[in-house]
CSV table of C-alpha atoms in Angstrom, one decimal:
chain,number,residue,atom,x,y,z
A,1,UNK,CA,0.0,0.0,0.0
A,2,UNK,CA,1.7,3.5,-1.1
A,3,UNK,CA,2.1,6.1,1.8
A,4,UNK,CA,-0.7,8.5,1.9
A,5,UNK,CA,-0.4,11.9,0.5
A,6,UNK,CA,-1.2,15.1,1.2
A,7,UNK,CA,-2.2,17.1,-1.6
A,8,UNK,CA,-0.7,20.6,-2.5
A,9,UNK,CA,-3.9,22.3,-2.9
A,10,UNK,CA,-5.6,24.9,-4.1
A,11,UNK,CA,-3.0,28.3,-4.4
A,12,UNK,CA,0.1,26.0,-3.6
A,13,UNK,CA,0.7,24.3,-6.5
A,14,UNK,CA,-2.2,21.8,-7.4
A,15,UNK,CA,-4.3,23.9,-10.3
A,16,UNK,CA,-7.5,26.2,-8.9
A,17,UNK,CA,-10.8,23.8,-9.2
A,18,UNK,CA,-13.0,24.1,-11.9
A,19,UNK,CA,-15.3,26.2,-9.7
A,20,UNK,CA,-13.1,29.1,-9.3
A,21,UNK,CA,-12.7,29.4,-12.9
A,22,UNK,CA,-16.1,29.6,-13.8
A,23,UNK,CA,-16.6,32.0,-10.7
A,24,UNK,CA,-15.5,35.5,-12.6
A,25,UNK,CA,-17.4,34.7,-15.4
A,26,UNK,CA,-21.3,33.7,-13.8
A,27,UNK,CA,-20.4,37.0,-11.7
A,28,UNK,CA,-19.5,39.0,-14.7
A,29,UNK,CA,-22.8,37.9,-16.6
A,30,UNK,CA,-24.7,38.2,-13.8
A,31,UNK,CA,-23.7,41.9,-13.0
A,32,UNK,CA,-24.5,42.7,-16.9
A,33,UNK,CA,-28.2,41.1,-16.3
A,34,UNK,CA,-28.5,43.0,-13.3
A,35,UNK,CA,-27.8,46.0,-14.5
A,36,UNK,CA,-29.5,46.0,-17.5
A,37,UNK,CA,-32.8,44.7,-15.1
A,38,UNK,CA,-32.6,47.4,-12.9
A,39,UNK,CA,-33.6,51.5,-13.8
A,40,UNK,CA,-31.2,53.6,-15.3
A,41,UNK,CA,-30.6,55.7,-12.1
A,42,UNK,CA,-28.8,52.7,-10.5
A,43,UNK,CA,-25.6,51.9,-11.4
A,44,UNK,CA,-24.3,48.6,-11.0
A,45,UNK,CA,-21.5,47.8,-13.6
A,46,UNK,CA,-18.8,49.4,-11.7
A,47,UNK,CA,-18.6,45.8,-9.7
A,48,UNK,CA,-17.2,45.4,-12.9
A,49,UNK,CA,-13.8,46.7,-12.1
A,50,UNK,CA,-13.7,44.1,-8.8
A,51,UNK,CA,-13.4,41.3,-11.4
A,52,UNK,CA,-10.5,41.2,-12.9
A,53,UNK,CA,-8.4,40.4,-9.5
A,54,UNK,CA,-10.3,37.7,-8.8
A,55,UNK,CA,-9.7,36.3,-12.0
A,56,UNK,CA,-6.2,37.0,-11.7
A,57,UNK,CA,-6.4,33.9,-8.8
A,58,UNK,CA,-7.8,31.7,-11.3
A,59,UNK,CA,-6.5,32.5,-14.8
A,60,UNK,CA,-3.1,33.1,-15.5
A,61,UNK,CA,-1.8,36.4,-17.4
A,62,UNK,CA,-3.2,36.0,-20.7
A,63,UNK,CA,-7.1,34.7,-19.7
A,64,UNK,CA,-7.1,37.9,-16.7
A,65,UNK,CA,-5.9,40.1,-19.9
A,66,UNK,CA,-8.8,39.2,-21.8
A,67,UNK,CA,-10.9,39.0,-18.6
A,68,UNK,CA,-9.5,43.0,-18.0
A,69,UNK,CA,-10.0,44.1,-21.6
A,70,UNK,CA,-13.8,42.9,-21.4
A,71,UNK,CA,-14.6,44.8,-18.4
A,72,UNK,CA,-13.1,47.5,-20.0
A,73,UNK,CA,-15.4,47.6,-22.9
A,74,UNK,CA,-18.8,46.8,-21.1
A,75,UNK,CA,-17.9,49.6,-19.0
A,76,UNK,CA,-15.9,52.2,-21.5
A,77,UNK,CA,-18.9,51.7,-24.2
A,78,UNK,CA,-22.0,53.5,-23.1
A,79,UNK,CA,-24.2,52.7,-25.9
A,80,UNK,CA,-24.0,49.4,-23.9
A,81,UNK,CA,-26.1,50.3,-20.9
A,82,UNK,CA,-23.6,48.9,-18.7
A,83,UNK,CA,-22.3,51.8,-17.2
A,84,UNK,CA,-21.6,55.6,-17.7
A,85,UNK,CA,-17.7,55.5,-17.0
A,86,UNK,CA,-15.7,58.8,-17.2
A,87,UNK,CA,-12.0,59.1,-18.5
A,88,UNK,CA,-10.6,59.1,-15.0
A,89,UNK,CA,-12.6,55.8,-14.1
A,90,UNK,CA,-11.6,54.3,-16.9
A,91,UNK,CA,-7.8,55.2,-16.2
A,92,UNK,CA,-8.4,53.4,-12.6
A,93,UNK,CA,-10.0,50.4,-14.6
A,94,UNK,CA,-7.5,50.1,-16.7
A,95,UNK,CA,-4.6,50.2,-14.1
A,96,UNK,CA,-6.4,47.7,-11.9
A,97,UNK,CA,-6.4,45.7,-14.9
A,98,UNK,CA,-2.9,45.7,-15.4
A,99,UNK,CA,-2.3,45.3,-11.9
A,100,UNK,CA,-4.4,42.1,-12.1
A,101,UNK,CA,-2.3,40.5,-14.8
A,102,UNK,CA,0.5,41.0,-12.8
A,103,UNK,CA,0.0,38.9,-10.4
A,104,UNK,CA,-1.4,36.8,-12.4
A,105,UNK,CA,1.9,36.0,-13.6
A,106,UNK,CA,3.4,36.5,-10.5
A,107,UNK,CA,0.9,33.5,-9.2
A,108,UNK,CA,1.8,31.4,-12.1
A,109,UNK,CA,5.4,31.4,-12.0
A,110,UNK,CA,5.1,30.6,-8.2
A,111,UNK,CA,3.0,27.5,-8.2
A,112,UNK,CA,5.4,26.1,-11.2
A,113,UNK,CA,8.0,26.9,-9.1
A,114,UNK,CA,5.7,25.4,-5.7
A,115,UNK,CA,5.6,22.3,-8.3
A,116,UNK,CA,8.9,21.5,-8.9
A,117,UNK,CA,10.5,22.0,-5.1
A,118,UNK,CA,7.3,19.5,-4.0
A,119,UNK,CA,8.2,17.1,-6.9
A,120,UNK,CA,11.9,16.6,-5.8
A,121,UNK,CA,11.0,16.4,-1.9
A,122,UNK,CA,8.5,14.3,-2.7
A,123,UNK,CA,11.1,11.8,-4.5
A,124,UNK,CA,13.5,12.7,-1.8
A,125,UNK,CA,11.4,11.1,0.8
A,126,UNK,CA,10.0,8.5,-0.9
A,127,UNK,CA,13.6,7.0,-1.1
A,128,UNK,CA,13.7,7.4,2.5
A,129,UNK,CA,10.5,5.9,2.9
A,130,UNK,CA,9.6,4.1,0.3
A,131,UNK,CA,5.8,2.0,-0.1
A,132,UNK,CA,6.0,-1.2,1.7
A,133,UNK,CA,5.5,-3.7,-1.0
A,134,UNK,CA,2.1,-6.1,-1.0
A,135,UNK,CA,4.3,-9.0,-0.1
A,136,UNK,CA,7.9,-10.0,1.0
A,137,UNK,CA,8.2,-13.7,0.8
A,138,UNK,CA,5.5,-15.6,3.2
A,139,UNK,CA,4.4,-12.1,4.4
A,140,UNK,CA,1.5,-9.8,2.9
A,141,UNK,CA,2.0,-6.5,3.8
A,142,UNK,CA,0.1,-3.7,4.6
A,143,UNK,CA,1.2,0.4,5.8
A,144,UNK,CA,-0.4,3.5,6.2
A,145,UNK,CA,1.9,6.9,7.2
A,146,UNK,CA,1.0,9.5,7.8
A,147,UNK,CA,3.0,12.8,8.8
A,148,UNK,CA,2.0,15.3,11.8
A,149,UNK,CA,3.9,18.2,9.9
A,150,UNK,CA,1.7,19.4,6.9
A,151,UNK,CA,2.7,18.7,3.8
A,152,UNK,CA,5.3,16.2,4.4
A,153,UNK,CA,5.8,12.6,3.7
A,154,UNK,CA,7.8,11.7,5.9
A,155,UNK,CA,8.3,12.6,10.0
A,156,UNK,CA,9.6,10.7,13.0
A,157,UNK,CA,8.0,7.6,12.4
A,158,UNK,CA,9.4,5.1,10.4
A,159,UNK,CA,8.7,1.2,9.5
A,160,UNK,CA,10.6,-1.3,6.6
A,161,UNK,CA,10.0,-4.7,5.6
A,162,UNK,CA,12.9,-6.7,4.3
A,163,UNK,CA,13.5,-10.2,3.6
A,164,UNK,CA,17.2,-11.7,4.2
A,165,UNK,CA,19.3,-14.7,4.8
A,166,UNK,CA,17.3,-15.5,8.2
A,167,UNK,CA,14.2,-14.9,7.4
A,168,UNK,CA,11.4,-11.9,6.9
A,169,UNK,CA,12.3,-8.8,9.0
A,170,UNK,CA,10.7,-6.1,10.1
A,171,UNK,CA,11.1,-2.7,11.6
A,172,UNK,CA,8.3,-0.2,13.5
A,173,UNK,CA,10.1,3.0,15.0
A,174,UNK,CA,9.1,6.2,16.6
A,175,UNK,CA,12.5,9.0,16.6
A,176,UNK,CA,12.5,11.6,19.0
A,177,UNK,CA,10.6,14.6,18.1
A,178,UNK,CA,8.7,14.9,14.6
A,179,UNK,CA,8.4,16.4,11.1
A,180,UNK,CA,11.9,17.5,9.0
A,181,UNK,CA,13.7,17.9,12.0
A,182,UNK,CA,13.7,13.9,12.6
A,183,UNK,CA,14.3,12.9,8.8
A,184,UNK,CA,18.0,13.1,9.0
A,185,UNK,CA,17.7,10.1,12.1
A,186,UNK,CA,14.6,8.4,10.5
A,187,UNK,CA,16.9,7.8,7.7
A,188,UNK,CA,19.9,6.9,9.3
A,189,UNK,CA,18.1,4.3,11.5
A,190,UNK,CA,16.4,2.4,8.2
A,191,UNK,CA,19.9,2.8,6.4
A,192,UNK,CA,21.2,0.9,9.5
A,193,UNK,CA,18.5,-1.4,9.6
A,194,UNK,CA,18.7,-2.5,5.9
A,195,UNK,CA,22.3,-3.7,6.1
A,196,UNK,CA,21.2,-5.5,9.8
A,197,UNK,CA,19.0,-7.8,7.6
A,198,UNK,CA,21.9,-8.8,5.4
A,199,UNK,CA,24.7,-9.2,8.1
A,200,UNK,CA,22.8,-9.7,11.8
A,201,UNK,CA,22.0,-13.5,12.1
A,202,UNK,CA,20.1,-12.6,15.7
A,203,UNK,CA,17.1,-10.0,16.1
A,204,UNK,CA,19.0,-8.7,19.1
A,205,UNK,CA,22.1,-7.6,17.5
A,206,UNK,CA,19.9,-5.6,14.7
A,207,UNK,CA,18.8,-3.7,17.9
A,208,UNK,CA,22.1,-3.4,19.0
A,209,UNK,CA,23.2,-2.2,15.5
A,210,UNK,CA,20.3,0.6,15.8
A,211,UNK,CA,21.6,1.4,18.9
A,212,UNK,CA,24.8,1.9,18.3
A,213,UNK,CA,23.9,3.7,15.5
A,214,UNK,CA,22.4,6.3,17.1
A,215,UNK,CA,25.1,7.0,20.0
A,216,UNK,CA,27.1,7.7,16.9
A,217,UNK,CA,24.5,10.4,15.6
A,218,UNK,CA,24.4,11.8,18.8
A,219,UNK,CA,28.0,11.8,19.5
A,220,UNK,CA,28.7,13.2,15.7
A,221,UNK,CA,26.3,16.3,15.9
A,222,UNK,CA,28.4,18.6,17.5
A,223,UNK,CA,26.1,21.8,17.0
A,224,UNK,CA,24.4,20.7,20.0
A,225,UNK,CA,26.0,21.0,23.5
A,226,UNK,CA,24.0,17.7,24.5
A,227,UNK,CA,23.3,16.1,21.9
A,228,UNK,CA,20.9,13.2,22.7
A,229,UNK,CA,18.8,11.0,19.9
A,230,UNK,CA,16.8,8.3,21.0
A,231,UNK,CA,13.9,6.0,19.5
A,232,UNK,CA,11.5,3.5,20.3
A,233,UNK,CA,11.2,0.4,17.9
A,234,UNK,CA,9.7,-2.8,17.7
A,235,UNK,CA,11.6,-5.9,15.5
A,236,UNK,CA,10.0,-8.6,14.4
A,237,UNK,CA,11.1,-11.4,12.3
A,238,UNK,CA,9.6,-14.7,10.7
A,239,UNK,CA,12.4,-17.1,10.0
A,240,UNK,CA,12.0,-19.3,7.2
A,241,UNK,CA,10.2,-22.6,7.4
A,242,UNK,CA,8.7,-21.9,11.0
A,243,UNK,CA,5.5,-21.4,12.7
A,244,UNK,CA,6.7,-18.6,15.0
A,245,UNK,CA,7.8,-14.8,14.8
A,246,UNK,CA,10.4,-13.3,16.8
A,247,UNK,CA,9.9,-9.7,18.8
A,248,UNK,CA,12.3,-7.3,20.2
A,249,UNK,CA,11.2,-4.4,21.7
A,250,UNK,CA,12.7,-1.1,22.8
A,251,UNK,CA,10.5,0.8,24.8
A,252,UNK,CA,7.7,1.1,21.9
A,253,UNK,CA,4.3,0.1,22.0
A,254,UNK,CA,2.9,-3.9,22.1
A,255,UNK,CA,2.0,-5.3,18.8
A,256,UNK,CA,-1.4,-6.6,18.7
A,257,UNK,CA,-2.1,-10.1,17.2
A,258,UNK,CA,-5.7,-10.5,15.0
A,259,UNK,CA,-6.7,-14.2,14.9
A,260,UNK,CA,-9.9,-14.2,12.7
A,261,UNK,CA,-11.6,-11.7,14.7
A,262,UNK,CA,-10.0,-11.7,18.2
A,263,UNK,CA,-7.3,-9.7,19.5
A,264,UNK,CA,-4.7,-10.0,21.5
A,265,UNK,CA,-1.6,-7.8,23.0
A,266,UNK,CA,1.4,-9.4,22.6
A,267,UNK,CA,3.2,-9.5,25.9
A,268,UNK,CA,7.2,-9.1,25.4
A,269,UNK,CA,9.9,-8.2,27.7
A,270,UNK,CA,10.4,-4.5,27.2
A,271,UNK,CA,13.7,-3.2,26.8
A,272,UNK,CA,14.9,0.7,26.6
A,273,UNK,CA,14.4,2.5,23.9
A,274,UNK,CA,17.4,2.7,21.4
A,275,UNK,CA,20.3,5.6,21.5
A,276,UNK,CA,20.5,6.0,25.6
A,277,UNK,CA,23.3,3.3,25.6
A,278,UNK,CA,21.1,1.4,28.4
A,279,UNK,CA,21.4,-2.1,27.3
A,280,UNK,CA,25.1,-2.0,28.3
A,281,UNK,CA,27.0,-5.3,27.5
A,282,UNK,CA,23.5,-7.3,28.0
A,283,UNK,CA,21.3,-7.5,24.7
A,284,UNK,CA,17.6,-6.9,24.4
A,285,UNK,CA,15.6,-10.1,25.2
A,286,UNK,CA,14.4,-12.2,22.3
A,287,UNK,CA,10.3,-13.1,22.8
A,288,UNK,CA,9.2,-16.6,20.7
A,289,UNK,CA,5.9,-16.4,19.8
A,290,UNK,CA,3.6,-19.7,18.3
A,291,UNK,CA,1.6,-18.7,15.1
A,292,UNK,CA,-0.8,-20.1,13.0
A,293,UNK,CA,-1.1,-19.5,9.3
A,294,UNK,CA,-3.7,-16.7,8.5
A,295,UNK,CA,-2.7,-15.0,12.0
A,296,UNK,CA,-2.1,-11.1,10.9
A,297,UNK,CA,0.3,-9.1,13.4
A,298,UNK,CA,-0.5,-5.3,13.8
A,299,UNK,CA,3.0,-2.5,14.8
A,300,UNK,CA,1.8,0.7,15.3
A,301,UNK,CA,3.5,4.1,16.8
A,302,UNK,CA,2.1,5.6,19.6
A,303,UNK,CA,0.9,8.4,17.5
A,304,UNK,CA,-2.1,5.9,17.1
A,305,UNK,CA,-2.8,5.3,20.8
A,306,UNK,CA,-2.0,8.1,22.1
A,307,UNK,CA,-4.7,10.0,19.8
A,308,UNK,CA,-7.6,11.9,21.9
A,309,UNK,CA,-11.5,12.7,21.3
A,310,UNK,CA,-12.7,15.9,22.2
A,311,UNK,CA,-12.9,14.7,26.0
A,312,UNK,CA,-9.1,13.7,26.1
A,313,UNK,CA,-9.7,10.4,26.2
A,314,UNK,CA,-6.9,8.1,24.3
A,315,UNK,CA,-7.9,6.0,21.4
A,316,UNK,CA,-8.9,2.2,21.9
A,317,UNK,CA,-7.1,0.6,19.6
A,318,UNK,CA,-7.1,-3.0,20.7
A,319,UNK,CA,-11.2,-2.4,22.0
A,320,UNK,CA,-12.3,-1.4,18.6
A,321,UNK,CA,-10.0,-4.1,16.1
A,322,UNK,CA,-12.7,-6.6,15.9
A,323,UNK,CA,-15.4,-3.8,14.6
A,324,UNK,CA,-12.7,-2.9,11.9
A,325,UNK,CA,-11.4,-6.0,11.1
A,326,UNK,CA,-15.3,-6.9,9.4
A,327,UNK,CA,-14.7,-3.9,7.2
A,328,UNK,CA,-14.1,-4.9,3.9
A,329,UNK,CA,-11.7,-2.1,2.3
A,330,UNK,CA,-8.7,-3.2,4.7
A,331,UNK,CA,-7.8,-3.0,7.8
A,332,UNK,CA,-5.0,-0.3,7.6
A,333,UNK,CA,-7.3,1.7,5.9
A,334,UNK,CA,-9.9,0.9,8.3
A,335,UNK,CA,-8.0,2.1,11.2
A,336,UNK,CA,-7.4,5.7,10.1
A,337,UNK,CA,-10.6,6.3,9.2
A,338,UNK,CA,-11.7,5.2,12.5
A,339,UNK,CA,-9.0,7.5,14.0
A,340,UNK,CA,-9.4,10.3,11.7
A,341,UNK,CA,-13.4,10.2,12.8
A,342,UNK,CA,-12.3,9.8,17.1
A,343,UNK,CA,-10.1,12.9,17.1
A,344,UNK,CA,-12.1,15.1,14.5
A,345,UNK,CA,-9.7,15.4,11.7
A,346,UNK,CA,-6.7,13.0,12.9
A,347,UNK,CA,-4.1,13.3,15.1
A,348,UNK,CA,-1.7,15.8,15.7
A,349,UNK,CA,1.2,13.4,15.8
A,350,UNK,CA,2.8,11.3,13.4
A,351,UNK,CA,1.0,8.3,12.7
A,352,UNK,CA,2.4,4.6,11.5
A,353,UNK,CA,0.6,1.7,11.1
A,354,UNK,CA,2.4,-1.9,9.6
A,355,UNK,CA,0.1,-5.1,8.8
A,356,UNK,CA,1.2,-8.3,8.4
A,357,UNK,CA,0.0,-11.2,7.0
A,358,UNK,CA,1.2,-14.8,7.8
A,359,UNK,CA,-1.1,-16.3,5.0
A,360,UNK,CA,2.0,-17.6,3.6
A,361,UNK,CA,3.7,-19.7,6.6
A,362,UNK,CA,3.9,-23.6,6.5
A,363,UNK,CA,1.0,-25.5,6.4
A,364,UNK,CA,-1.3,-22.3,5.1
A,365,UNK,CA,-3.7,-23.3,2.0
């Protein structure tokens, strides 16, 4: 499933909707009926001369040049009934008019410009964060992001999925703090991660590779007088040809296991988040856990649970999975819907949500 997206919108690069273009016209057309319905005493056609900016938001210099000129005639042309204009109003017309194609061009040049900075930063953090596939060996997959700082792609969460030499891995972080500011350490952790897959034959020394990747941030950022960078993660892996997963966790969040339509936290020894150089000598503990094929494993941040309604109250997650898991569209999908509806827009914190499948384990049909 691809990351969801923001869109640019309307005045920051994405093209005005159709409405807006039609807008200066219907309100040109109507003025003229207007005026031409109402006595000759009352003049309306100098709402005329409003026109042309508005157009100027909607058309770019060439359309609010023709849109100017127009007004310009209805108004300079009194055999037209439109309006008795003087040489002096005209003049103010006219300069409003060219005022109007100015930043009509200004506007244009700014959203091509708006286009191509979003363009590259979009491919810029889409090869830090790339889609999680739809499968990786045995595994069906299934993410959802989504960032707390507008406009952005990517923020302090972060999740991967890779397949190695022992098996399916995967990786569910939270970085401290959020938006651009944690890209630079989001990265670093999945670059670190990545090779870990390849190289690490036990989940507990990908940990300690995060880990140690991290104090090396930290200790390497020296525009900070205490520099400290720390994240929560959850590992899991599925090694080949068994019925079980394998979960390390560092101070994040329980992942939830769905069996048909029953939930359950999975309980784990919890060890400290990665980057405070707490584990010392002693790695993280290693949890075994049986499952069955068709069992689907839910890593989420704590941007998810720690979501509130109106009243402050946190979001259920684990209370309302079984509602969701009936829904037909997906369950990712189903989720932030559900959490976008409980906190009356969606939260205010970054939000990541990893599903995955063991439909393909031994002994599945």
């Amino acid at each position: 499933m691809r990351h969801g997206r923001e869109e640019p919108g309307w005045l920051r690069g994405e093209p005005p909707p159709r409405w807006a273009r039609f807008a200066p016209a219907v309100a040109l057309v109507l003025l003229v009926l207007a005026q031409l319905a109402t006595p000759g005493d009352v003049e309306l056609g100098y709402f005329l001369a409003g026109l042309p900016p508005v157009a100027a938001f909607a058309y770019g210099a060439g359309g609010t040049a023709v849109f100017a000129a127009l007004v310009l005639l209805l108004l300079g042309v009194p055999g037209l009934g439109i309006a008795h204009a003087s040489g002096s109003d005209l003049a103010t017309v006219a300069t409003v008019g060219l005022l109007s194609v100015v930043i009509a061009w200004v506007r244009r040049r700014r959203d091509a410009q708006l286009v191509s900075v979003r363009t590259v930063a979009e491919a810029a953090q889409l090869a830090v964060l790339p889609p999680v596939p739809e499968r990786v060996g045995p595994v069906g997959c299934s993410g959802l992001y989504r960032a707390a700082q507008r406009g952005t792609l990517v923020g302090g969460d972060l999740y991967d999925v890779r397949a190695g030499p022992y098996g399916v891995r995967a990786l569910v972080g939270d970085v401290q703090g959020h938006g651009l500011a944690a890209v630079a350490t989001v990265a670093s952790l999945l670059g670190a991660f990545r090779e870990a897959v390849l190289d690490d034959a036990e989940l507990n020394a990908v940990a300690a590779r995060l880990d140690r990747r991290l104090l090396a941030d930290a200790a390497a950022d020296a525009s900070v007088e205490h520099p400290e960078l720390f994240a929560t993660a959850i590992l899991l892996e599925v090694p080949p040809g068994r019925d079980l997963v394998r979960i390390v966790s560092c101070g994040h969040p329980p992942a939830l296991r769905l069996r048909g339509f029953s939930v359950e936290e999975i309980d784990v020894e919890p060890g400290p988040p990665l980057g405070l150089g707490l584990a010392g000598p002693a790695p993280p503990a290693v949890t075994e856990l049986p499952v069955l094929p068709g069992d689907r494993l839910l890593l989420h941040t704590d941007g998810v649970t720690e979501a509130r309604d109106a009243a402050g109250l946190f979001y259920p997650l684990t209370a309302r999975l079984p509602m969701l898991a009936r829904e037909p569209g997906g369950l990712v999908g189903a989720v932030w819907r559900d959490l976008a509806s409980y906190t009356d827009g969606g939260p205010r914190d970054d939000v990541a949500l990893l599903l995955l499948s063991l439909d393909g384990l031994p002994g599945a049909r």
